[in-house]
Amino acid sequence: MSDTMTGEALDILGELGIRPTSEGACWGEWIASPGEDVLSSHSPNDGGEIGKVRLASAAAYEEVLRRAGEAFEKWRTWPAPRRGEVIRCLGNELRKLKKPLGALVSLEMGKIRSEGEGEVQEMIDMADFAVGLSRQLYGLTMQSERPGHRMYEQWHPLGVVGVITAFNFPVAVWAWNAMIAAVCGDTTIFKPSHRTPLTGIAVQNVCNRVMDEHDCRGVFNLLIGSRANVGDPLVNDRRVPLISATGSCRMGRAIGAGVAKRLGRTILELGGNNAIIVTPDADLDMALRGILFGAVGTAGQRCTTTRRIFLHESIAAGFIDRLKKAYSSIRIGDPLEDGMLMGPLVDEDAVTECVNALEVIRRQGGEILYGGNRLPGNGCFVEPTLVMAHTGMAITKDETFAPILYIFEYSDLEDAIRAQNDVDQGLSSSIFTKSFHAAETFLSARGSDCGIANVNIGTSGAEIGGAFGGEKDTGGGREAGSDAWKGYMRRQTCTLNWSTEMPLAQGVEFDVS
Ligand code: UN1
């Protein structure tokens, strides 16, 4: 471990049971992969090493798959409310660990402490939701057209589910998937991002304790490994009927195609390019706060981050001045320090991507109104940036995972809605307005084309109770609340004939006599 590790960092790792070098494969027991490469996890705050993970071997992959499959055979026979009881205990464990686990998220990924803890809260909320759901996996009853027949549908567990997550929500997105899958009767294999392996290890440690208490090892499993040993095999493995993946559109295309080739299922939650429209009558104080959190929160590394704003021309100039002033008062620094609003980007690659994008912005004629630079020092810090943009700038159609906000002016609401929809991604969108007409236009069928559409709330920070996901290149998947659970089960339509006749549907006659 590095000597830059502070006392607090060591306490966090100790409390979460993270060893200096952890193994990258677990099914309840950790599996050693001797000879495999070791992955170092670094703090983006100061570049110091936090810990190491030995990547899973091909043999470890096989063992985890086998164990997860065996556990499924048993787990699917448990009544769902009993499975819910396990999730209730998992939620309680997470309540106890909210502070250290939140701090580890901050340490490894770089989001500020309050957001790190907020992410653990999102896991706890998911646990509560899943416990209730375990008694509500409802199916419909249909009216049969034939006398003496009953028709209904029921939902059965699917099998082993692969959960591939991104660095930016290293624990919450796992919970969206794994907790729902678990009450549905599935077992899961968590493949966290290589940029945040230690949070994955910490989550697995919590799961291990709870699985042992309930004698259900193998329900929650973990694999951190190379593309050859873990990534590709998981995508191609017919023993894994569903892969739920979060990440870039590029990654989603590869995973989607791979899983489709074997006719498996996917739930894809990919890139966003989220916009906020501010109408002339909007409450501008609220709009300012919504935009600030949306654009600067998590250092612009949420899939729901606000990347574009459309300001009505009558309020644009004054509002931009207020934005610049607000940007200049944002405290940037150690995410674990009190009072910080913005931490570092996740790593050097992310900084390079940001710096390159800024160059392209300048080349394409964007006017940098605020920021536009990397900050000096060892950490991966950049300035939050405001760009006066024009519709000809191709880069405004891309998702750059950094705190860069493109500002557009508009005069007609319909044009603004068209422009906000005119990107490949379709995740989140908002309008700030007091006008009923504007709000309803935005929410209508010719309004926002995104999976999430908000009024007087920013684009990020969704609650878990709704189904989360987006359209177009965002991938179409839905996770977390509402009826997203249906994606983790198989539907069975059952027709029972309790009469003594054999009528056929659609009035078809087929008699032998
Ligand atoms: C993500 O960035 O992948 O709505 C998830 C939000 C969070 C989840 C973001 N609840 O911003």
Coordinates of C-alpha atoms in Angstrom, one line a residue, residues 134-408:
S134 CA -40.9 -10.2 -2.7
R135 CA -44.6 -10.3 -1.8
Q136 CA -45.8 -8.6 -4.9
L137 CA -44.4 -10.6 -7.9
Y138 CA -47.9 -10.5 -9.3
G139 CA -49.2 -12.1 -12.5
L140 CA -52.4 -11.3 -14.3
T141 CA -55.5 -13.5 -14.7
M142 CA -57.1 -13.5 -18.1
Q143 CA -60.7 -14.3 -19.2
S144 CA -60.6 -17.4 -21.3
E145 CA -62.7 -17.5 -24.5
R146 CA -63.4 -21.2 -23.8
P147 CA -65.9 -22.5 -21.2
G148 CA -64.5 -24.3 -18.2
H149 CA -61.0 -22.8 -18.8
R150 CA -58.8 -20.6 -16.7
M151 CA -55.9 -18.5 -17.9
Y152 CA -53.3 -16.8 -16.0
E153 CA -49.7 -15.8 -16.1
Q154 CA -47.0 -16.5 -13.5
W155 CA -43.4 -15.4 -13.2
H156 CA -40.5 -17.7 -12.6
P157 CA -36.9 -17.1 -11.7
L158 CA -34.6 -16.8 -14.8
G159 CA -31.3 -18.2 -13.7
V160 CA -27.8 -16.8 -13.2
V161 CA -27.7 -13.1 -14.0
G162 CA -24.5 -11.2 -15.0
V163 CA -24.3 -7.7 -13.6
I164 CA -21.7 -5.6 -15.3
T165 CA -21.4 -2.1 -13.8
A166 CA -19.6 1.2 -14.4
F167 CA -17.2 3.1 -12.1
N168 CA -19.5 6.0 -11.5
F169 CA -22.1 4.2 -9.4
P170 CA -20.0 1.3 -8.3
V171 CA -22.5 0.1 -5.6
A172 CA -26.0 1.6 -6.3
V173 CA -26.3 0.1 -9.8
W174 CA -25.2 -3.3 -8.5
A175 CA -28.0 -3.0 -5.9
W176 CA -30.6 -2.0 -8.6
N177 CA -29.9 -5.3 -10.3
A178 CA -28.8 -7.8 -7.6
M179 CA -31.4 -7.1 -5.0
I180 CA -34.3 -7.3 -7.5
A181 CA -32.8 -10.4 -9.1
A182 CA -32.4 -12.0 -5.7
V183 CA -36.0 -11.7 -4.6
C184 CA -37.0 -12.9 -8.1
G185 CA -35.1 -16.1 -7.4
D186 CA -32.0 -15.5 -9.5
T187 CA -28.4 -15.7 -8.5
T188 CA -26.1 -12.9 -9.7
I189 CA -22.5 -12.5 -10.8
F190 CA -21.2 -9.0 -10.2
K191 CA -18.5 -7.8 -12.5
P192 CA -17.5 -4.3 -11.3
S193 CA -15.5 -1.8 -13.2
H194 CA -11.8 -2.2 -13.1
R195 CA -11.6 1.4 -12.0
T196 CA -13.5 0.6 -8.8
P197 CA -12.6 -3.0 -7.9
L198 CA -12.4 -2.4 -4.1
T199 CA -16.0 -1.3 -3.7
G200 CA -16.9 -4.5 -5.5
I201 CA -14.8 -6.5 -2.9
A202 CA -16.5 -4.6 0.0
V203 CA -20.0 -5.3 -1.3
Q204 CA -19.1 -9.0 -1.7
N205 CA -17.8 -9.1 1.9
V206 CA -21.2 -7.8 3.1
C207 CA -23.0 -10.3 1.0
N208 CA -20.8 -13.2 2.2
R209 CA -21.8 -12.5 5.8
V210 CA -25.5 -12.3 5.1
M211 CA -25.4 -15.4 2.8
D212 CA -23.6 -17.4 5.6
E213 CA -26.2 -16.4 8.2
H214 CA -29.0 -17.6 5.9
D215 CA -27.2 -20.7 4.4
C216 CA -27.5 -19.4 0.9
R217 CA -23.9 -19.1 -0.4
G218 CA -23.7 -18.6 -4.2
V219 CA -26.6 -16.2 -4.4
F220 CA -24.3 -13.2 -4.7
N221 CA -21.0 -13.8 -6.6
L222 CA -18.2 -11.6 -7.8
L223 CA -15.7 -11.8 -10.7
I224 CA -13.0 -9.2 -11.4
G225 CA -10.9 -10.4 -14.3
S226 CA -9.4 -9.8 -17.7
R227 CA -11.6 -9.6 -20.8
A228 CA -10.3 -13.1 -21.8
N229 CA -10.9 -14.8 -18.5
V230 CA -14.1 -13.0 -17.4
G231 CA -15.6 -10.3 -19.7
D232 CA -15.9 -12.3 -23.0
P233 CA -16.8 -15.6 -21.4
L234 CA -19.6 -14.0 -19.4
V235 CA -21.1 -12.4 -22.5
N236 CA -20.9 -15.6 -24.4
D237 CA -22.0 -18.0 -21.7
R238 CA -25.3 -19.8 -22.3
R239 CA -25.6 -20.5 -18.6
V240 CA -26.2 -16.8 -18.1
P241 CA -29.7 -16.0 -19.5
L242 CA -29.5 -12.3 -18.7
I243 CA -26.7 -9.8 -18.7
S244 CA -27.5 -6.4 -17.2
A245 CA -24.8 -3.9 -18.3
T246 CA -24.2 -0.3 -17.5
G247 CA -21.5 1.7 -19.4
S248 CA -20.8 3.5 -22.6
C249 CA -22.8 3.1 -25.8
R250 CA -19.7 1.5 -27.4
M251 CA -19.5 -1.1 -24.7
G252 CA -23.2 -1.7 -24.8
R253 CA -23.2 -2.3 -28.5
A254 CA -20.5 -5.0 -28.1
I255 CA -22.2 -6.7 -25.1
G256 CA -25.6 -6.4 -26.8
A257 CA -24.4 -8.0 -30.0
G258 CA -22.5 -10.8 -28.1
V259 CA -25.5 -11.7 -25.9
A260 CA -27.9 -11.5 -28.9
K261 CA -25.8 -13.9 -30.8
R262 CA -26.7 -16.6 -28.3
L263 CA -30.2 -15.3 -28.0
G264 CA -29.7 -14.3 -24.4
R265 CA -31.4 -11.3 -22.8
T266 CA -29.8 -7.9 -22.0
I267 CA -30.8 -4.9 -19.9
L268 CA -28.7 -2.1 -21.2
E269 CA -28.2 1.2 -19.4
L270 CA -25.8 3.2 -21.6
G271 CA -24.8 6.8 -22.4
G272 CA -26.9 9.9 -21.9
N273 CA -26.8 13.4 -23.2
N274 CA -29.3 15.0 -21.0
A275 CA -30.7 18.5 -21.4
I276 CA -32.6 21.0 -19.4
I277 CA -34.9 23.6 -21.0
V278 CA -35.5 26.8 -19.0
T279 CA -38.6 28.7 -20.1
P280 CA -39.0 32.5 -19.7
D281 CA -41.4 32.2 -16.7
A282 CA -39.3 29.6 -14.8
D283 CA -38.3 30.0 -11.2
L284 CA -34.6 30.8 -12.0
D285 CA -33.4 30.2 -8.5
M286 CA -34.6 26.6 -8.7
A287 CA -33.3 26.2 -12.3
L288 CA -29.9 27.4 -11.2
R289 CA -29.8 24.8 -8.4
G290 CA -31.0 22.0 -10.6
I291 CA -28.5 22.8 -13.3
L292 CA -25.6 23.1 -10.9
F293 CA -26.2 19.7 -9.3
G294 CA -27.0 18.1 -12.6
A295 CA -23.9 19.5 -14.4
V296 CA -21.3 19.6 -11.6
G297 CA -22.4 16.9 -9.2
T298 CA -20.3 13.7 -9.4
A299 CA -17.9 15.9 -11.4
G300 CA -20.2 15.4 -14.5
Q301 CA -19.7 11.6 -14.3
R302 CA -23.3 10.5 -14.0
C303 CA -25.1 9.0 -16.9
T304 CA -27.8 11.4 -15.9
T305 CA -25.5 14.4 -15.8
T306 CA -26.9 17.6 -17.4
R307 CA -24.8 18.1 -20.5
R308 CA -26.8 20.7 -22.4
I309 CA -29.1 23.5 -21.3
F310 CA -31.6 25.4 -23.6
L311 CA -32.2 28.9 -22.2
H312 CA -35.0 31.1 -23.5
E313 CA -33.4 34.1 -25.2
S314 CA -35.2 36.5 -22.9
I315 CA -33.5 35.2 -19.8
A316 CA -30.3 33.8 -21.2
A317 CA -27.8 36.7 -20.6
G318 CA -28.7 37.3 -16.9
F319 CA -28.9 33.6 -16.2
I320 CA -25.5 32.9 -17.7
D321 CA -24.0 35.6 -15.4
R322 CA -25.5 33.8 -12.4
L323 CA -24.2 30.5 -13.6
K324 CA -20.7 31.9 -14.0
K325 CA -20.8 33.3 -10.5
A326 CA -22.1 30.0 -9.1
Y327 CA -19.4 28.1 -10.9
S328 CA -16.7 30.3 -9.4
S329 CA -17.9 29.5 -5.9
I330 CA -17.8 25.7 -6.3
R331 CA -15.2 24.2 -3.9
I332 CA -13.1 21.6 -5.7
G333 CA -10.8 19.2 -3.8
D334 CA -10.5 16.1 -1.6
P335 CA -13.9 14.4 -1.9
L336 CA -13.7 13.3 1.7
E337 CA -13.2 16.8 3.0
D338 CA -16.2 18.7 4.4
G339 CA -17.6 21.5 2.2
M340 CA -16.3 20.2 -1.1
L341 CA -18.8 20.2 -3.9
M342 CA -16.7 18.6 -6.6
G343 CA -14.0 15.9 -6.4
P344 CA -11.6 14.6 -9.1
L345 CA -12.4 12.7 -12.3
V346 CA -12.0 9.0 -11.8
D347 CA -8.5 8.7 -13.3
E348 CA -5.9 10.1 -15.7
D349 CA -7.7 8.6 -18.8
A350 CA -10.8 10.5 -17.8
V351 CA -8.8 13.7 -17.5
T352 CA -7.2 13.1 -20.9
E353 CA -10.7 12.6 -22.4
C354 CA -11.9 15.8 -20.9
V355 CA -8.9 17.8 -22.0
N356 CA -9.2 16.4 -25.6
A357 CA -12.9 17.3 -25.6
L358 CA -12.1 20.9 -24.6
E359 CA -9.7 21.1 -27.5
V360 CA -12.4 19.9 -29.9
I361 CA -14.9 22.3 -28.4
R362 CA -12.5 25.2 -29.1
R363 CA -11.9 23.9 -32.7
Q364 CA -15.6 23.6 -33.4
G365 CA -16.2 27.2 -32.3
G366 CA -17.5 26.8 -28.8
E367 CA -16.9 29.8 -26.5
I368 CA -15.5 28.8 -23.1
L369 CA -17.4 31.0 -20.7
Y370 CA -15.9 29.5 -17.5
G371 CA -13.3 26.9 -16.7
G372 CA -11.8 24.8 -19.5
N373 CA -8.6 23.7 -17.8
R374 CA -7.1 20.8 -15.9
L375 CA -6.1 21.8 -12.3
P376 CA -2.5 21.4 -11.3
G377 CA -1.3 18.7 -8.8
N378 CA -1.3 14.9 -8.6
G379 CA -5.0 14.5 -8.5
C380 CA -7.3 14.1 -11.5
F381 CA -9.0 17.5 -11.1
V382 CA -10.5 19.6 -13.8
E383 CA -12.5 22.9 -13.7
P384 CA -16.2 22.7 -14.3
T385 CA -16.7 24.3 -17.6
L386 CA -19.4 26.4 -19.3
V387 CA -19.5 26.5 -23.0
M388 CA -21.6 28.8 -25.2
A389 CA -22.4 26.4 -27.9
H390 CA -24.1 26.4 -31.3
T391 CA -26.1 23.6 -33.0
G392 CA -23.3 23.0 -35.6
M393 CA -20.9 21.7 -32.9
A394 CA -20.8 17.9 -33.5
I395 CA -19.2 17.3 -30.1
T396 CA -22.4 18.4 -28.3
K397 CA -24.0 15.2 -29.6
D398 CA -21.4 13.1 -27.8
E399 CA -21.3 12.2 -24.1
T400 CA -18.0 13.4 -22.6
F401 CA -17.9 12.0 -19.1
A402 CA -16.7 15.3 -17.5
P403 CA -18.3 18.5 -16.1
I404 CA -18.7 20.3 -19.4
L405 CA -22.0 22.1 -19.9
Y406 CA -23.1 23.3 -23.3
I407 CA -25.4 26.3 -23.3
F408 CA -27.9 27.0 -26.2

